[in-house]
Amino acid sequence: MTAALVVIDKYRTGLNGVSSHSSLIKVLVLHGPNLNLLGAREPGIYGSVTLAEIDSMLVAEANQLQAEVEAMQSNHEGVLVDAIQAAKTKFQGILINAGAYTHTSVALRDAIAAVKMPTVEVHLSNIYQRESFRHHSYIASVAIGQISGFGVQSYRLGLHALIHHIRHSN
Ligand code: DQA
């Protein structure tokens, strides 16, 4: 399990010099099974970037967007379900690469539907260019959108899209 957290200034100074509370958006980043092996795992498909490097990039990107991310990885479906259920109290959105559970897990789909939190689904590879069993996503129907095929950029683009959605729906 990896974890990354950054807290940025909660107070920004307005034009009139008065500090005002800015809305700090907190996003839970969930990585599913085998993504802990990134860097070494099938680099021809997933690239050479490690999960720790992806999490660091997301922390920096969130910082730029006046937001905060907390990332976790698990190889266990129930652990991911628990994380989604617990997210409601602490986060405003979920960025998820459910790995192989994307194509198999009604439980993850139901957890996302239950918490009713804006969720963006991301994949490093283009799942529609790969084996047919990867063409169906149980997550897609409960996500606000999906980004697939841009490598590490899928996470970055997904984070931007999620934060933009949260900001503009409040
Ligand atoms: C993946 C695609 C899935 O089909 C696969 O099982 C993964 C990674 C991706 O990021 O491209 O583990 O989610």
PDB file of C-alpha atoms and ligand atoms in Angstrom:
ATOM      1  CA  MET A   1       0.000   0.000   0.000  1.00  0.00           C
ATOM      2  CA  THR A   2       1.349   3.425  -0.872  1.00  0.00           C
ATOM      3  CA  ALA A   3       0.116   6.677   0.525  1.00  0.00           C
ATOM      4  CA  ALA A   4       0.752  10.250  -0.397  1.00  0.00           C
ATOM      5  CA  LEU A   5      -0.702  13.332   1.100  1.00  0.00           C
ATOM      6  CA  VAL A   6      -0.203  17.009   0.652  1.00  0.00           C
ATOM      7  CA  VAL A   7      -1.918  19.854   2.379  1.00  0.00           C
ATOM      8  CA  ILE A   8      -1.748  23.212   0.700  1.00  0.00           C
ATOM      9  CA  ASP A   9      -2.519  26.606   2.125  1.00  0.00           C
ATOM     10  CA  LYS A  10      -6.108  26.682   3.236  1.00  0.00           C
ATOM     11  CA  TYR A  11      -6.123  30.432   3.224  1.00  0.00           C
ATOM     12  CA  ARG A  12      -5.495  32.666   0.293  1.00  0.00           C
ATOM     13  CA  THR A  13      -5.174  36.405   0.348  1.00  0.00           C
ATOM     14  CA  GLY A  14      -7.769  38.179  -1.741  1.00  0.00           C
ATOM     15  CA  LEU A  15      -7.168  41.367  -3.743  1.00  0.00           C
ATOM     16  CA  ASN A  16      -8.291  43.434  -0.771  1.00  0.00           C
ATOM     17  CA  GLY A  17      -5.604  41.823   1.351  1.00  0.00           C
ATOM     18  CA  VAL A  18      -8.107  39.967   3.484  1.00  0.00           C
ATOM     19  CA  SER A  19      -7.498  36.265   3.941  1.00  0.00           C
ATOM     20  CA  SER A  20     -10.394  34.174   2.786  1.00  0.00           C
ATOM     21  CA  HIS A  21     -11.062  30.484   3.172  1.00  0.00           C
ATOM     22  CA  SER A  22     -10.636  28.837  -0.206  1.00  0.00           C
ATOM     23  CA  SER A  23     -12.355  25.563  -0.958  1.00  0.00           C
ATOM     24  CA  LEU A  24      -9.776  22.850  -0.486  1.00  0.00           C
ATOM     25  CA  ILE A  25     -10.855  19.896  -2.570  1.00  0.00           C
ATOM     26  CA  LYS A  26      -9.750  16.502  -1.309  1.00  0.00           C
ATOM     27  CA  VAL A  27      -9.534  13.595  -3.719  1.00  0.00           C
ATOM     28  CA  LEU A  28      -9.063   9.925  -2.924  1.00  0.00           C
ATOM     29  CA  VAL A  29      -6.861   8.156  -5.486  1.00  0.00           C
ATOM     30  CA  LEU A  30      -7.430   4.402  -5.600  1.00  0.00           C
ATOM     31  CA  HIS A  31      -5.169   1.962  -7.414  1.00  0.00           C
ATOM     32  CA  GLY A  32      -6.346  -1.609  -7.830  1.00  0.00           C
ATOM     33  CA  PRO A  33      -4.584  -4.958  -8.143  1.00  0.00           C
ATOM     34  CA  ASN A  34      -1.093  -5.324  -9.588  1.00  0.00           C
ATOM     35  CA  LEU A  35      -0.611  -1.592  -9.976  1.00  0.00           C
ATOM     36  CA  ASN A  36       1.935  -1.809  -7.153  1.00  0.00           C
ATOM     37  CA  LEU A  37       4.126  -3.559  -9.749  1.00  0.00           C
ATOM     38  CA  LEU A  38       4.152  -0.623 -12.166  1.00  0.00           C
ATOM     39  CA  GLY A  39       7.622   0.065 -13.499  1.00  0.00           C
ATOM     40  CA  ALA A  40       8.460  -3.631 -13.689  1.00  0.00           C
ATOM     41  CA  ARG A  41       5.083  -4.985 -14.889  1.00  0.00           C
ATOM     42  CA  GLU A  42       4.704  -5.366 -18.671  1.00  0.00           C
ATOM     43  CA  PRO A  43       6.521  -2.080 -19.405  1.00  0.00           C
ATOM     44  CA  GLY A  44       5.619  -2.357 -23.100  1.00  0.00           C
ATOM     45  CA  ILE A  45       1.975  -1.850 -22.068  1.00  0.00           C
ATOM     46  CA  TYR A  46       2.171   0.153 -18.848  1.00  0.00           C
ATOM     47  CA  GLY A  47       5.443   2.075 -19.212  1.00  0.00           C
ATOM     48  CA  SER A  48       8.357   2.355 -16.821  1.00  0.00           C
ATOM     49  CA  VAL A  49       6.946   4.819 -14.316  1.00  0.00           C
ATOM     50  CA  THR A  50       6.430   3.423 -10.816  1.00  0.00           C
ATOM     51  CA  LEU A  51       3.318   3.834  -8.691  1.00  0.00           C
ATOM     52  CA  ALA A  52       5.266   5.975  -6.217  1.00  0.00           C
ATOM     53  CA  GLU A  53       6.207   8.296  -9.089  1.00  0.00           C
ATOM     54  CA  ILE A  54       2.571   8.504 -10.221  1.00  0.00           C
ATOM     55  CA  ASP A  55       1.480   9.359  -6.670  1.00  0.00           C
ATOM     56  CA  SER A  56       4.173  12.059  -6.380  1.00  0.00           C
ATOM     57  CA  MET A  57       3.078  13.538  -9.699  1.00  0.00           C
ATOM     58  CA  LEU A  58      -0.556  13.600  -8.509  1.00  0.00           C
ATOM     59  CA  VAL A  59       0.415  15.281  -5.239  1.00  0.00           C
ATOM     60  CA  ALA A  60       2.273  18.008  -7.165  1.00  0.00           C
ATOM     61  CA  GLU A  61      -0.545  18.369  -9.695  1.00  0.00           C
ATOM     62  CA  ALA A  62      -3.156  18.634  -6.946  1.00  0.00           C
ATOM     63  CA  ASN A  63      -1.051  21.297  -5.252  1.00  0.00           C
ATOM     64  CA  GLN A  64      -1.134  23.359  -8.459  1.00  0.00           C
ATOM     65  CA  LEU A  65      -4.924  23.022  -8.469  1.00  0.00           C
ATOM     66  CA  GLN A  66      -5.333  24.090  -4.824  1.00  0.00           C
ATOM     67  CA  ALA A  67      -6.373  20.562  -3.978  1.00  0.00           C
ATOM     68  CA  GLU A  68      -5.127  17.622  -1.991  1.00  0.00           C
ATOM     69  CA  VAL A  69      -4.841  13.942  -2.856  1.00  0.00           C
ATOM     70  CA  GLU A  70      -4.459  10.855  -0.744  1.00  0.00           C
ATOM     71  CA  ALA A  71      -3.504   7.705  -2.617  1.00  0.00           C
ATOM     72  CA  MET A  72      -3.772   4.054  -1.728  1.00  0.00           C
ATOM     73  CA  GLN A  73      -3.247   0.791  -3.571  1.00  0.00           C
ATOM     74  CA  SER A  74      -4.693  -2.602  -2.770  1.00  0.00           C
ATOM     75  CA  ASN A  75      -4.741  -6.011  -4.388  1.00  0.00           C
ATOM     76  CA  HIS A  76      -7.919  -6.850  -2.451  1.00  0.00           C
ATOM     77  CA  GLU A  77     -11.413  -6.038  -3.647  1.00  0.00           C
ATOM     78  CA  GLY A  78     -12.895  -5.707  -0.145  1.00  0.00           C
ATOM     79  CA  VAL A  79     -10.185  -3.277   0.938  1.00  0.00           C
ATOM     80  CA  LEU A  80     -11.041  -1.086  -2.044  1.00  0.00           C
ATOM     81  CA  VAL A  81     -14.770  -1.333  -1.203  1.00  0.00           C
ATOM     82  CA  ASP A  82     -14.012  -0.299   2.394  1.00  0.00           C
ATOM     83  CA  ALA A  83     -11.959   2.675   1.161  1.00  0.00           C
ATOM     84  CA  ILE A  84     -14.790   3.843  -1.102  1.00  0.00           C
ATOM     85  CA  GLN A  85     -17.363   3.522   1.705  1.00  0.00           C
ATOM     86  CA  ALA A  86     -15.132   5.495   4.090  1.00  0.00           C
ATOM     87  CA  ALA A  87     -14.341   8.196   1.514  1.00  0.00           C
ATOM     88  CA  LYS A  88     -17.579  10.123   1.950  1.00  0.00           C
ATOM     89  CA  THR A  89     -16.566  11.753   5.229  1.00  0.00           C
ATOM     90  CA  LYS A  90     -13.157  12.973   4.076  1.00  0.00           C
ATOM     91  CA  PHE A  91     -13.107  13.436   0.288  1.00  0.00           C
ATOM     92  CA  GLN A  92     -15.132  15.199  -2.392  1.00  0.00           C
ATOM     93  CA  GLY A  93     -14.214  12.861  -5.238  1.00  0.00           C
ATOM     94  CA  ILE A  94     -12.536   9.618  -6.246  1.00  0.00           C
ATOM     95  CA  LEU A  95      -9.970   8.997  -8.983  1.00  0.00           C
ATOM     96  CA  ILE A  96      -9.776   5.267  -9.598  1.00  0.00           C
ATOM     97  CA  ASN A  97      -7.769   2.841 -11.653  1.00  0.00           C
ATOM     98  CA  ALA A  98      -9.425  -0.372 -10.566  1.00  0.00           C
ATOM     99  CA  GLY A  99      -7.029  -2.490 -12.650  1.00  0.00           C
ATOM    100  CA  ALA A 100      -8.512  -5.904 -13.474  1.00  0.00           C
ATOM    101  CA  TYR A 101     -11.424  -5.290 -11.066  1.00  0.00           C
ATOM    102  CA  THR A 102     -12.663  -2.787 -13.654  1.00  0.00           C
ATOM    103  CA  HIS A 103     -13.820  -5.736 -15.720  1.00  0.00           C
ATOM    104  CA  THR A 104     -15.109  -8.005 -12.960  1.00  0.00           C
ATOM    105  CA  SER A 105     -16.256  -6.122  -9.875  1.00  0.00           C
ATOM    106  CA  VAL A 106     -19.942  -5.455  -9.294  1.00  0.00           C
ATOM    107  CA  ALA A 107     -18.921  -4.786  -5.670  1.00  0.00           C
ATOM    108  CA  LEU A 108     -16.735  -1.799  -6.603  1.00  0.00           C
ATOM    109  CA  ARG A 109     -19.434  -0.518  -8.932  1.00  0.00           C
ATOM    110  CA  ASP A 110     -22.062  -0.787  -6.197  1.00  0.00           C
ATOM    111  CA  ALA A 111     -19.807   0.927  -3.630  1.00  0.00           C
ATOM    112  CA  ILE A 112     -19.300   3.912  -5.940  1.00  0.00           C
ATOM    113  CA  ALA A 113     -23.035   4.052  -6.658  1.00  0.00           C
ATOM    114  CA  ALA A 114     -23.794   3.863  -2.928  1.00  0.00           C
ATOM    115  CA  VAL A 115     -21.571   6.756  -1.855  1.00  0.00           C
ATOM    116  CA  LYS A 116     -22.749   8.887  -4.797  1.00  0.00           C
ATOM    117  CA  MET A 117     -19.378  10.633  -5.024  1.00  0.00           C
ATOM    118  CA  PRO A 118     -18.062  12.065  -8.291  1.00  0.00           C
ATOM    119  CA  THR A 119     -15.675   9.434  -9.612  1.00  0.00           C
ATOM    120  CA  VAL A 120     -13.333   9.448 -12.576  1.00  0.00           C
ATOM    121  CA  GLU A 121     -12.071   6.151 -13.985  1.00  0.00           C
ATOM    122  CA  VAL A 122      -8.583   6.058 -15.478  1.00  0.00           C
ATOM    123  CA  HIS A 123      -6.461   3.485 -17.266  1.00  0.00           C
ATOM    124  CA  LEU A 124      -2.874   3.684 -18.390  1.00  0.00           C
ATOM    125  CA  SER A 125      -3.503   1.519 -21.441  1.00  0.00           C
ATOM    126  CA  ASN A 126      -6.296   1.903 -23.983  1.00  0.00           C
ATOM    127  CA  ILE A 127      -8.516  -0.913 -22.744  1.00  0.00           C
ATOM    128  CA  TYR A 128     -10.524  -0.869 -26.011  1.00  0.00           C
ATOM    129  CA  GLN A 129      -7.444  -1.713 -28.092  1.00  0.00           C
ATOM    130  CA  ARG A 130      -6.731  -4.774 -25.972  1.00  0.00           C
ATOM    131  CA  GLU A 131      -8.347  -8.170 -25.308  1.00  0.00           C
ATOM    132  CA  SER A 132     -12.152  -8.183 -25.569  1.00  0.00           C
ATOM    133  CA  PHE A 133     -12.542  -9.046 -21.857  1.00  0.00           C
ATOM    134  CA  ARG A 134     -11.087  -5.587 -21.102  1.00  0.00           C
ATOM    135  CA  HIS A 135     -13.656  -3.768 -23.234  1.00  0.00           C
ATOM    136  CA  HIS A 136     -16.333  -3.808 -20.562  1.00  0.00           C
ATOM    137  CA  SER A 137     -16.017  -1.657 -17.444  1.00  0.00           C
ATOM    138  CA  TYR A 138     -18.352  -2.083 -14.472  1.00  0.00           C
ATOM    139  CA  ILE A 139     -17.066   1.277 -13.193  1.00  0.00           C
ATOM    140  CA  ALA A 140     -17.912   3.322 -16.301  1.00  0.00           C
ATOM    141  CA  SER A 141     -21.669   3.470 -15.697  1.00  0.00           C
ATOM    142  CA  VAL A 142     -21.225   5.006 -12.237  1.00  0.00           C
ATOM    143  CA  ALA A 143     -18.290   7.283 -13.136  1.00  0.00           C
ATOM    144  CA  ILE A 144     -18.682  10.813 -14.424  1.00  0.00           C
ATOM    145  CA  GLY A 145     -16.142   9.891 -17.104  1.00  0.00           C
ATOM    146  CA  GLN A 146     -13.314   7.643 -18.155  1.00  0.00           C
ATOM    147  CA  ILE A 147      -9.807   8.377 -19.473  1.00  0.00           C
ATOM    148  CA  SER A 148      -7.983   5.467 -21.050  1.00  0.00           C
ATOM    149  CA  GLY A 149      -4.808   5.081 -23.061  1.00  0.00           C
ATOM    150  CA  PHE A 150      -2.632   8.055 -22.183  1.00  0.00           C
ATOM    151  CA  GLY A 151      -0.244   6.310 -19.823  1.00  0.00           C
ATOM    152  CA  VAL A 152       0.585   8.365 -16.738  1.00  0.00           C
ATOM    153  CA  GLN A 153      -1.183  11.321 -18.369  1.00  0.00           C
ATOM    154  CA  SER A 154      -4.498   9.475 -17.908  1.00  0.00           C
ATOM    155  CA  TYR A 155      -4.144  10.056 -14.158  1.00  0.00           C
ATOM    156  CA  ARG A 156      -3.163  13.709 -14.600  1.00  0.00           C
ATOM    157  CA  LEU A 157      -6.013  14.398 -17.027  1.00  0.00           C
ATOM    158  CA  GLY A 158      -8.432  12.490 -14.807  1.00  0.00           C
ATOM    159  CA  LEU A 159      -7.438  14.537 -11.766  1.00  0.00           C
ATOM    160  CA  HIS A 160      -7.949  17.785 -13.689  1.00  0.00           C
ATOM    161  CA  ALA A 161     -11.350  16.639 -14.968  1.00  0.00           C
ATOM    162  CA  LEU A 162     -12.487  15.518 -11.508  1.00  0.00           C
ATOM    163  CA  ILE A 163     -11.409  18.707  -9.745  1.00  0.00           C
ATOM    164  CA  HIS A 164     -12.981  20.846 -12.470  1.00  0.00           C
ATOM    165  CA  HIS A 165     -16.223  18.881 -12.124  1.00  0.00           C
ATOM    166  CA  ILE A 166     -16.272  19.212  -8.317  1.00  0.00           C
ATOM    167  CA  ARG A 167     -15.504  22.947  -8.426  1.00  0.00           C
ATOM    168  CA  HIS A 168     -18.167  23.681 -10.989  1.00  0.00           C
ATOM    169  CA  SER A 169     -20.886  21.553  -9.490  1.00  0.00           C
ATOM    170  CA  ASN A 170     -20.685  23.250  -6.074  1.00  0.00           C
TER     171      ASN A 170
HETATM  172  C1  DQA B   1      -5.399  -1.145 -16.444  1.00  0.00           C
HETATM  173  C2  DQA B   1      -6.092  -1.982 -17.528  1.00  0.00           C
HETATM  174  C3  DQA B   1      -6.685  -3.249 -16.946  1.00  0.00           C
HETATM  175  O1  DQA B   1      -7.292  -4.020 -17.970  1.00  0.00           O
HETATM  176  C4  DQA B   1      -5.603  -4.087 -16.301  1.00  0.00           C
HETATM  177  O2  DQA B   1      -6.167  -5.244 -15.694  1.00  0.00           O
HETATM  178  C5  DQA B   1      -4.770  -3.324 -15.345  1.00  0.00           C
HETATM  179  C6  DQA B   1      -4.370  -1.959 -15.683  1.00  0.00           C
HETATM  180  C7  DQA B   1      -4.686   0.086 -17.025  1.00  0.00           C
HETATM  181  O3  DQA B   1      -4.371   0.987 -16.261  1.00  0.00           O
HETATM  182  O4  DQA B   1      -4.422   0.130 -18.228  1.00  0.00           O
HETATM  183  O5  DQA B   1      -4.355  -3.835 -14.312  1.00  0.00           O
HETATM  184  O6  DQA B   1      -6.396  -0.678 -15.543  1.00  0.00           O
END
